[in-house]
mmCIF file of C-alpha atoms in Angstrom:
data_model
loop_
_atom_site.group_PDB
_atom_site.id
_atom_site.type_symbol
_atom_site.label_atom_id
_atom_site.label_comp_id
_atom_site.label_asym_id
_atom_site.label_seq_id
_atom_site.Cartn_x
_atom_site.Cartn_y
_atom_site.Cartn_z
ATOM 1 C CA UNK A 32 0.310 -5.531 -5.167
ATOM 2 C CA UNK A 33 -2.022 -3.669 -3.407
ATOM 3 C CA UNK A 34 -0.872 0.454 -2.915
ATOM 4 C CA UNK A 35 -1.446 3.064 -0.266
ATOM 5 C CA UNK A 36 -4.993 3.389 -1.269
ATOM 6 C CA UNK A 37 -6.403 0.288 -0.753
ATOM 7 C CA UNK A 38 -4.069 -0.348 2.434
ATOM 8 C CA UNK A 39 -5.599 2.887 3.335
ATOM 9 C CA UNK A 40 -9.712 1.220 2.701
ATOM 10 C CA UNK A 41 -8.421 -1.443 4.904
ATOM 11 C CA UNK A 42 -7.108 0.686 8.026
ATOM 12 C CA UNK A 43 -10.127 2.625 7.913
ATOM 13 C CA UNK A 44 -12.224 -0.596 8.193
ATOM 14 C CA UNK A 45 -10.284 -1.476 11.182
ATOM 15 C CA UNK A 46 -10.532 1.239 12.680
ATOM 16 C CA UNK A 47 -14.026 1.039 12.743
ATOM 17 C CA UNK A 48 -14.405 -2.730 13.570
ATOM 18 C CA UNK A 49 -11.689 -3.850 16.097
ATOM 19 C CA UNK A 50 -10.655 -0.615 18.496
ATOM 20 C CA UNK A 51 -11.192 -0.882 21.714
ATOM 21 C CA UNK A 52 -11.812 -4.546 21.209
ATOM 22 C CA UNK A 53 -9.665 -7.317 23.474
ATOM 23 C CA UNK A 54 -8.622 -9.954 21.577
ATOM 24 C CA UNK A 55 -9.585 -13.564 23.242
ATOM 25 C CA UNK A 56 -8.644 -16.270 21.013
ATOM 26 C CA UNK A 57 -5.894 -16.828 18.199
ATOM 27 C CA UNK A 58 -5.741 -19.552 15.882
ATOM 28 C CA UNK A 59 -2.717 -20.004 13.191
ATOM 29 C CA UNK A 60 -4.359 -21.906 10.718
ATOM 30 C CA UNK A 61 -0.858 -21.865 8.405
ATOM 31 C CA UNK A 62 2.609 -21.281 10.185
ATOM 32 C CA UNK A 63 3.751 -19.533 6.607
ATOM 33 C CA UNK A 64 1.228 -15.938 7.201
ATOM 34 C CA UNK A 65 3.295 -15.988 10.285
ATOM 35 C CA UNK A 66 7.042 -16.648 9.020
ATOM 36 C CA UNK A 67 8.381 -13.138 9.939
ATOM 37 C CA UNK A 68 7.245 -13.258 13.735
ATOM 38 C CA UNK A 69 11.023 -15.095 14.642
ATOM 39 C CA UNK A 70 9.882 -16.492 17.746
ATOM 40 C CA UNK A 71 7.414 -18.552 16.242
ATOM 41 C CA UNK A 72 3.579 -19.182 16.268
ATOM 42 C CA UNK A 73 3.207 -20.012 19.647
ATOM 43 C CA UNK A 74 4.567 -16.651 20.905
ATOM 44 C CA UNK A 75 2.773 -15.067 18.242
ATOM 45 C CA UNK A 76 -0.493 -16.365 19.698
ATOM 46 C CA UNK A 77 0.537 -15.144 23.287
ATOM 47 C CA UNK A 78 1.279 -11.839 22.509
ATOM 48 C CA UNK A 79 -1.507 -11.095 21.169
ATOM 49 C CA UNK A 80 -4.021 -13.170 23.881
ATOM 50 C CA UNK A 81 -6.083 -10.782 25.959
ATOM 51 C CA UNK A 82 -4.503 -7.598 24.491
ATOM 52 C CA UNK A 83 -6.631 -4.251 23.609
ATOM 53 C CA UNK A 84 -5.887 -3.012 20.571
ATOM 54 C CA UNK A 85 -6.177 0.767 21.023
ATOM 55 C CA UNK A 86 -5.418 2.217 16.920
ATOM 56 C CA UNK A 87 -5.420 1.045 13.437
ATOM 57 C CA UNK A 88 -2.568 3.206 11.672
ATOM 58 C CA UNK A 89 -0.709 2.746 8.189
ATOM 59 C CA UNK A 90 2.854 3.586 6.594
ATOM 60 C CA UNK A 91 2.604 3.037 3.214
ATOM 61 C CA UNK A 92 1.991 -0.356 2.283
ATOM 62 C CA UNK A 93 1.925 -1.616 6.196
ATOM 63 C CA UNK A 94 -0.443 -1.381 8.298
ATOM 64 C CA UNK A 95 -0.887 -2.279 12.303
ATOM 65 C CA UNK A 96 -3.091 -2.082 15.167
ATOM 66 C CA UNK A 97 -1.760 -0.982 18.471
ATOM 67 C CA UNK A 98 -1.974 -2.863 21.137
ATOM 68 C CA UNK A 99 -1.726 -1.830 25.064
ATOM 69 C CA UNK A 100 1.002 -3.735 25.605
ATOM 70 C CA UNK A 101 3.120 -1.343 23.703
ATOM 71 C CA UNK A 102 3.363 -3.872 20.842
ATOM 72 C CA UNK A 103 1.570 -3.935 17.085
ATOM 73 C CA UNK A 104 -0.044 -6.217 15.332
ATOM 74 C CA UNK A 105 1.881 -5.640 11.852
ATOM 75 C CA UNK A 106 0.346 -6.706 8.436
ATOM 76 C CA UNK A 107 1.373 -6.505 5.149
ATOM 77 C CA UNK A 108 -1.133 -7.930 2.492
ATOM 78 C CA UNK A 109 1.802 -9.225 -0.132
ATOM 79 C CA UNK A 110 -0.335 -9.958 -3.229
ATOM 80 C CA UNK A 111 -3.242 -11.167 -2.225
ATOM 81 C CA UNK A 112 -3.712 -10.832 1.164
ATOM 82 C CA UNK A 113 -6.921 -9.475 2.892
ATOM 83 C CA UNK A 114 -8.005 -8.631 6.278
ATOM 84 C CA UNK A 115 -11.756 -9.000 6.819
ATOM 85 C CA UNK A 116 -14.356 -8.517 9.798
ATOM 86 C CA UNK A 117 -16.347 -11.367 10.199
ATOM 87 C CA UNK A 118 -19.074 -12.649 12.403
ATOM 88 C CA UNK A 119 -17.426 -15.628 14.777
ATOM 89 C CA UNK A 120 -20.279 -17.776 13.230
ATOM 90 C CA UNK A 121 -20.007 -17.445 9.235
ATOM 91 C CA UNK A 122 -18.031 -20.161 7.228
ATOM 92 C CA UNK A 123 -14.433 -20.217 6.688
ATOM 93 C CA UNK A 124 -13.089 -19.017 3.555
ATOM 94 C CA UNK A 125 -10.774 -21.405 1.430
ATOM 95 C CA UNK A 126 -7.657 -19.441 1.917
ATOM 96 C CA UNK A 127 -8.237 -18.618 5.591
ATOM 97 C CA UNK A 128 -4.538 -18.286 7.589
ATOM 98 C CA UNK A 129 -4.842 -16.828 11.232
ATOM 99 C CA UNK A 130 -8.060 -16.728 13.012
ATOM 100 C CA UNK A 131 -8.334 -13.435 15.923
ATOM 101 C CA UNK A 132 -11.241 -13.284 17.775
ATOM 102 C CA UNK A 133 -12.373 -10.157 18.991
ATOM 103 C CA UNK A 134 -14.264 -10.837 22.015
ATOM 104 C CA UNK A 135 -17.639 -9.721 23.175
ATOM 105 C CA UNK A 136 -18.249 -8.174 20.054
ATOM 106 C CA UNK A 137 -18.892 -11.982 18.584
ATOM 107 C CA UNK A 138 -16.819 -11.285 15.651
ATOM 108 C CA UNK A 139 -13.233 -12.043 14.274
ATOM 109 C CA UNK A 140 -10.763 -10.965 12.432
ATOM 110 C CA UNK A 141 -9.774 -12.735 9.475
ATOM 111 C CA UNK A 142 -6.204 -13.079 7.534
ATOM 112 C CA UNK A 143 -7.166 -14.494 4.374
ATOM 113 C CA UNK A 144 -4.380 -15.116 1.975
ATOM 114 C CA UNK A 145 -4.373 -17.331 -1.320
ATOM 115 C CA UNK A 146 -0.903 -16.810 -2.235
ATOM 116 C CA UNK A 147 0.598 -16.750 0.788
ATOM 117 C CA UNK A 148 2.985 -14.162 0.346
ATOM 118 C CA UNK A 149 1.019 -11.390 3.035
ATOM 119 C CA UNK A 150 2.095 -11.968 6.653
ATOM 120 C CA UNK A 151 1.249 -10.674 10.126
ATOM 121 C CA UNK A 152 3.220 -10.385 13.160
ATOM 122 C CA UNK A 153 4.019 -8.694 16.292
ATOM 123 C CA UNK A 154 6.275 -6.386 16.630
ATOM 124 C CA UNK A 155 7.397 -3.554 19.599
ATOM 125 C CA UNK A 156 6.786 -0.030 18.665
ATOM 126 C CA UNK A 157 9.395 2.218 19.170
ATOM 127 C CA UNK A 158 10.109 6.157 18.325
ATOM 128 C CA UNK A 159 9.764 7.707 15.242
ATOM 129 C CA UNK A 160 12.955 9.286 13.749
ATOM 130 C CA UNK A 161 10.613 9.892 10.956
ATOM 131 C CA UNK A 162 8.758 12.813 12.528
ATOM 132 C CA UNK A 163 5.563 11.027 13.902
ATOM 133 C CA UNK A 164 4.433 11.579 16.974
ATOM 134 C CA UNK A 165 3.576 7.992 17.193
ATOM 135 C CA UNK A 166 5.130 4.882 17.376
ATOM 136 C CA UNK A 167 6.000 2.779 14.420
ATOM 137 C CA UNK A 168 6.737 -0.880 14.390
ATOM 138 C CA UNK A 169 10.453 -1.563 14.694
ATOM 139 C CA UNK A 170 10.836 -3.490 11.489
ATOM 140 C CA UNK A 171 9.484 -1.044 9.293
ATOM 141 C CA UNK A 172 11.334 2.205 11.227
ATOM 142 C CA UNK A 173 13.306 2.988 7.617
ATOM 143 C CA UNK A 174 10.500 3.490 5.899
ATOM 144 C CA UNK A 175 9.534 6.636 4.912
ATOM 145 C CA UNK A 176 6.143 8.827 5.253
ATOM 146 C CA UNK A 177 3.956 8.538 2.171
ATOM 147 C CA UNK A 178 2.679 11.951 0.472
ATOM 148 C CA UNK A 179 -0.653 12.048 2.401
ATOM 149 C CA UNK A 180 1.201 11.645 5.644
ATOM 150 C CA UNK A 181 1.494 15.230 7.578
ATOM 151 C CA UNK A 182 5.068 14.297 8.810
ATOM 152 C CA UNK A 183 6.292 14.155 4.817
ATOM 153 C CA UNK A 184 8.555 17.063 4.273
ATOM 154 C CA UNK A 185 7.913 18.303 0.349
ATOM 155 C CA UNK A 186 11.231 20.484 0.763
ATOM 156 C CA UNK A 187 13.351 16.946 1.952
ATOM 157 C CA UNK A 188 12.030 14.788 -0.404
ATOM 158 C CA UNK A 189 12.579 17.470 -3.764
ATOM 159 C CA UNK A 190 16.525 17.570 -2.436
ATOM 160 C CA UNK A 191 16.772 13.641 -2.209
ATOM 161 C CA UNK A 192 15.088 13.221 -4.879
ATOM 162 C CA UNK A 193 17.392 15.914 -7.683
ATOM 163 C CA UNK A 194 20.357 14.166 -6.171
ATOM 164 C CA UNK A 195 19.444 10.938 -6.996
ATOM 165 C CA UNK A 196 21.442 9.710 -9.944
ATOM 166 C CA UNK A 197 18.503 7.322 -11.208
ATOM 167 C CA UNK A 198 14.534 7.421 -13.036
ATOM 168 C CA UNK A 199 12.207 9.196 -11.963
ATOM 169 C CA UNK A 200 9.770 5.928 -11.476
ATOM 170 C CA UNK A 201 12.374 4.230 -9.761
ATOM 171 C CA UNK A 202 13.091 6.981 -7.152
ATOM 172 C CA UNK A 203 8.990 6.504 -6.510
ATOM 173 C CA UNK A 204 9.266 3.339 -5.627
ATOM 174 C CA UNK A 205 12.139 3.646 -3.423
ATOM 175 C CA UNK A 206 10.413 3.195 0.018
ATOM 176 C CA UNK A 207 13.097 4.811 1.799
ATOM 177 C CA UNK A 208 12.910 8.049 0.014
ATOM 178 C CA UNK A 209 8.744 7.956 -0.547
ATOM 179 C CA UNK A 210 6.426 5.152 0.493
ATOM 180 C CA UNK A 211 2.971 3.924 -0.700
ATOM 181 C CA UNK A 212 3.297 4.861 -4.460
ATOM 182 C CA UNK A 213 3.618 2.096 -6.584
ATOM 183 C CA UNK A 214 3.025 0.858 -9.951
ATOM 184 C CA UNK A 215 -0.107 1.828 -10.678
ATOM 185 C CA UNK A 216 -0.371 5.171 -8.795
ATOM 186 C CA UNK A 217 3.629 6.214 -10.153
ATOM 187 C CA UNK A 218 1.902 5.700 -13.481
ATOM 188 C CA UNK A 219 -1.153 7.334 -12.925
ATOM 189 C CA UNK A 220 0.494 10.718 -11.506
ATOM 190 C CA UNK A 221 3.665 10.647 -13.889
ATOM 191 C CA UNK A 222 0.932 10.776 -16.954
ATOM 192 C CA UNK A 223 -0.743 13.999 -15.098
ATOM 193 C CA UNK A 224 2.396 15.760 -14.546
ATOM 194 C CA UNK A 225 3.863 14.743 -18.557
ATOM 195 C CA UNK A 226 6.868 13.343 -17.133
ATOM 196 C CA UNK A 227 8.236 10.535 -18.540
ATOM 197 C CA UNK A 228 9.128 7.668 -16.244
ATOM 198 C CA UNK A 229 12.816 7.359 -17.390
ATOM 199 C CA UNK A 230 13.365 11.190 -16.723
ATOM 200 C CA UNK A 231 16.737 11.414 -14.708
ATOM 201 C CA UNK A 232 15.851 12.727 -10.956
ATOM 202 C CA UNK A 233 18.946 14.729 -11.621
ATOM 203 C CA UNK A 234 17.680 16.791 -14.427
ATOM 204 C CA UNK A 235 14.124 17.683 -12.355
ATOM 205 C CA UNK A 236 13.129 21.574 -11.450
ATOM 206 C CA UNK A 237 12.323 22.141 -8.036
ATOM 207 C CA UNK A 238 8.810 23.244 -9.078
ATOM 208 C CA UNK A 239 8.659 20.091 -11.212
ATOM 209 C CA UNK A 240 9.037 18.361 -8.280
ATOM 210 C CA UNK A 241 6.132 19.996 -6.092
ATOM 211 C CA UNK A 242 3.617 19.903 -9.171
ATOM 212 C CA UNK A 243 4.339 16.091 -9.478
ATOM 213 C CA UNK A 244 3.794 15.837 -5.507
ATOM 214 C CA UNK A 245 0.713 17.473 -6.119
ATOM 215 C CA UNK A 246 -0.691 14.642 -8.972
ATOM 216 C CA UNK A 247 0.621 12.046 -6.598
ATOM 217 C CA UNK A 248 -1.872 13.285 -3.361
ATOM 218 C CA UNK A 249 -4.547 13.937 -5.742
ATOM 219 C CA UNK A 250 -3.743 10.402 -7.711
ATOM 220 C CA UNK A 251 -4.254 8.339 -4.038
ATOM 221 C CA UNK A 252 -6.982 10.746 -2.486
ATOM 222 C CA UNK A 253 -9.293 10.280 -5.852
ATOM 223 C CA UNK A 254 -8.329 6.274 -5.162
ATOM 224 C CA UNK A 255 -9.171 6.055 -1.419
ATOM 225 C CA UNK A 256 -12.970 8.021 -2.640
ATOM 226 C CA UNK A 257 -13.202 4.923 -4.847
ATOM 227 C CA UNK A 258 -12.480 2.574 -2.647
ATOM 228 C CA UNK A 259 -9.131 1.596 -4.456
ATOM 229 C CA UNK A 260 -8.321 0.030 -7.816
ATOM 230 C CA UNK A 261 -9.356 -3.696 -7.831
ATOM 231 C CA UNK A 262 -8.697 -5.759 -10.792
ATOM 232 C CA UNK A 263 -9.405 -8.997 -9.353
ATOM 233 C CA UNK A 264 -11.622 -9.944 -6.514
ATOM 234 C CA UNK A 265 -8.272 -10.451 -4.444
ATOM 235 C CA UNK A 266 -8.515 -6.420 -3.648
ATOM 236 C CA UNK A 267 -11.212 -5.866 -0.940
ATOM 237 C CA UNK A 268 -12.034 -3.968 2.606
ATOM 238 C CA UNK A 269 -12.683 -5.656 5.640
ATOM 239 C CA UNK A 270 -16.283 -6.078 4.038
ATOM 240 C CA UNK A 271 -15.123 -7.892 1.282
ATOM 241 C CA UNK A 272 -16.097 -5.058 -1.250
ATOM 242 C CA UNK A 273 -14.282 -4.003 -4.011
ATOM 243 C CA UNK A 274 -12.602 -0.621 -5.453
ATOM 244 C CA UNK A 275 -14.048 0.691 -8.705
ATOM 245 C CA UNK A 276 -10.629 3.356 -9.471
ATOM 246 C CA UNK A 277 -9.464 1.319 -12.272
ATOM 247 C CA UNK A 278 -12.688 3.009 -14.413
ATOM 248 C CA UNK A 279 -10.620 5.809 -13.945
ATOM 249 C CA UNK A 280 -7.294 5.227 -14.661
ATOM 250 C CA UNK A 281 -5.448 7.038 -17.509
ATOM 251 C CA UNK A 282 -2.334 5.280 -18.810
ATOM 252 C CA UNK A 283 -1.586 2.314 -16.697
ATOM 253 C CA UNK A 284 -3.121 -0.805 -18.622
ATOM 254 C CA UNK A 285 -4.046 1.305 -20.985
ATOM 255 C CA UNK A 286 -1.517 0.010 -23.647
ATOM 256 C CA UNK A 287 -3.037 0.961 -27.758
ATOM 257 C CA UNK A 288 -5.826 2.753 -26.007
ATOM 258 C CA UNK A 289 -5.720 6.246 -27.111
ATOM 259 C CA UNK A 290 -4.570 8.969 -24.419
ATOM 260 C CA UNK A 291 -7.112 11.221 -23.294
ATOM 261 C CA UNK A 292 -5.142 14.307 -23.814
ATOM 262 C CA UNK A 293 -3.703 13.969 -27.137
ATOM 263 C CA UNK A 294 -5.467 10.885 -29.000
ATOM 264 C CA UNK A 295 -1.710 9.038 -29.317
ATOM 265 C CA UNK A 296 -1.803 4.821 -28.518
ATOM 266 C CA UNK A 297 -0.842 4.609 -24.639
ATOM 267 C CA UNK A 298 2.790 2.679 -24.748
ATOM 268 C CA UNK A 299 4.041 -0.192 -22.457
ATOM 269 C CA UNK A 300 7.695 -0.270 -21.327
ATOM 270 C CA UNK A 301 9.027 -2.943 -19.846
ATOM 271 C CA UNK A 302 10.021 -2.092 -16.357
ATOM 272 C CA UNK A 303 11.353 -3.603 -13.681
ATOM 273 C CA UNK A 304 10.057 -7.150 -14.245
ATOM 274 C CA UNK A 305 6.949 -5.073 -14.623
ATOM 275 C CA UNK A 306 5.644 -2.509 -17.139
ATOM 276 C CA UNK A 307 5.121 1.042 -17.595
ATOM 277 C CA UNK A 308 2.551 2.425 -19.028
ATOM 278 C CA UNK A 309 2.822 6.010 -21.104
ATOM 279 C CA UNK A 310 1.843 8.798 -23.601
ATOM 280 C CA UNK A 311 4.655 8.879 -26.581
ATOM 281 C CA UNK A 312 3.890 12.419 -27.150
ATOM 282 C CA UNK A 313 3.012 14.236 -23.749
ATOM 283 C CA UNK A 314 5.693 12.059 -21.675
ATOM 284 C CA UNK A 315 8.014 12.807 -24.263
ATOM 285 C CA UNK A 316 11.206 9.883 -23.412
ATOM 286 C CA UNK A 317 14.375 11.269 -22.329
ATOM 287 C CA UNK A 318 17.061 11.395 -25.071
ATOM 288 C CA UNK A 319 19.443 8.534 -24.092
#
């Protein structure tokens, strides 16, 4: 599932590409990238018809491009989803969904999606009890601010999270407490700060807490330089290029591979339906 970082890649690529373009043709190519826009494709299509889209902004794992109607064009990738810039002109790809064009500028924009679990719709922006001062789509008004986001508040999130009654990796993940850290990243910046990812939230210092913030915003900025972490060619930016962070990842998938601090076998937890990935001897376990 693709993380803050190469969300991040992506937003920055729009932002480039499509502001201040006026969109002048949409084409649904497969109802199912739309499924989450309730009133259907039709009205998805209309929305969007001869609308300007004015910013390209992110909240963790979403991203959206405001429109001057007030509305957003939400996206969220799922697991292989990919937004690309294309000129009107170049073949379809295989797994092409919804089809934007961006007029004058003779491109389009491009939901491609194998799996089909990504979508896009539209969606009103509305306040942002969050702290922004800008909008945020309505669906996604619970979600928290991620770490690089100047409206998170260090002081808020240490208090939530030492009165949790849950792991520490868990509490990450939690999108209403911290968004845009997930597997990878959690693993990455628990590893830097020798915490263990079963470490009860309760039992955490308040200067614990800070240091780990800090791994976690140099973890994603050290990502977004590289582009992101792309194990497959599913991960891309609106070019189509791939991340090279994975040559730099410490524990996660690392499993046997000897840690780069101490020389002991990275370990693999189960986790979640997923795995974690630690050092047995500088993220010592919790006693249970």
């Amino acid at each position: 599932m693709p993380e803050l970082p190469e969300v991040e890649v992506v937003r920055a690529g729009l932002e480039h590409w499509v502001c201040g373009r006026t969109v002048d043709e949409v084409a649904v190519l497969h109802p199912r990238s739309v499924r989450r826009h309730a009133a259907g494709a039709e009205d998805f299509s209309m929305r969007l018809q001869e609308r300007t889209i004015t910013g390209a902004r992110r909240r963790g794992k979403y991203l959206w491009l405001e429109l001057d109607s007030g509305d957003a064009l939400l996206a969220h990738l799922g697991m292989s989803g990919q937004l690309l810039v294309q000129p009107r002109d170049r073949d379809a790809e295989r797994h092409q969904r919804v089809r934007i064009g961006l007029g004058a500028a003779e491109r389009e924009l491009r939901f491609v999606d194998q799996r089909t679990f990504g979508h896009l719709m539209v969606d009103p922006l509305i306040g942002d009890a969050r702290g922004s001062s800008a909008g945020v789509p309505s669906v996604i008004g619970h979600i928290a601010p991620d770490p690089l986001d100047p409206a998170f508040d260090d002081e808020a999130f240490s208090a939530l999270l030492r009165r949790k009654r849950t792991e520490l990796k868990r509490a990450l993940l939690d999108q209403s407490a911290i968004s845009g850290v997930g597997n990878i990243y959690a693993d990455e910046a628990l590893w830097r700060a020798r915490l263990h990812w079963a470490r009860p939230t309760a039992d955490l210092r308040h200067p614990q807490v800070g240091e780990l913030l800090g791994h976690l915003r140099d973890v994603l900025r050290e990502a977004l330089a590289a582009g992101g972490t792309s194990f497959d060619s599913l991960y891309v930016n609106v070019n189509g290029e791939s991340g090279f962070f994975e040559r730099g990842l410490k524990a996660y998938g690392r499993r046997g591979l000897p840690c780069e601090r101490c020389g002991t076998p990275i370990r693999r937890d189960p986790f979640m339906n997923r795995s974690s990935y630690s050092c047995p001897r500088c993220q010592l376990a919790p006693r249970r």
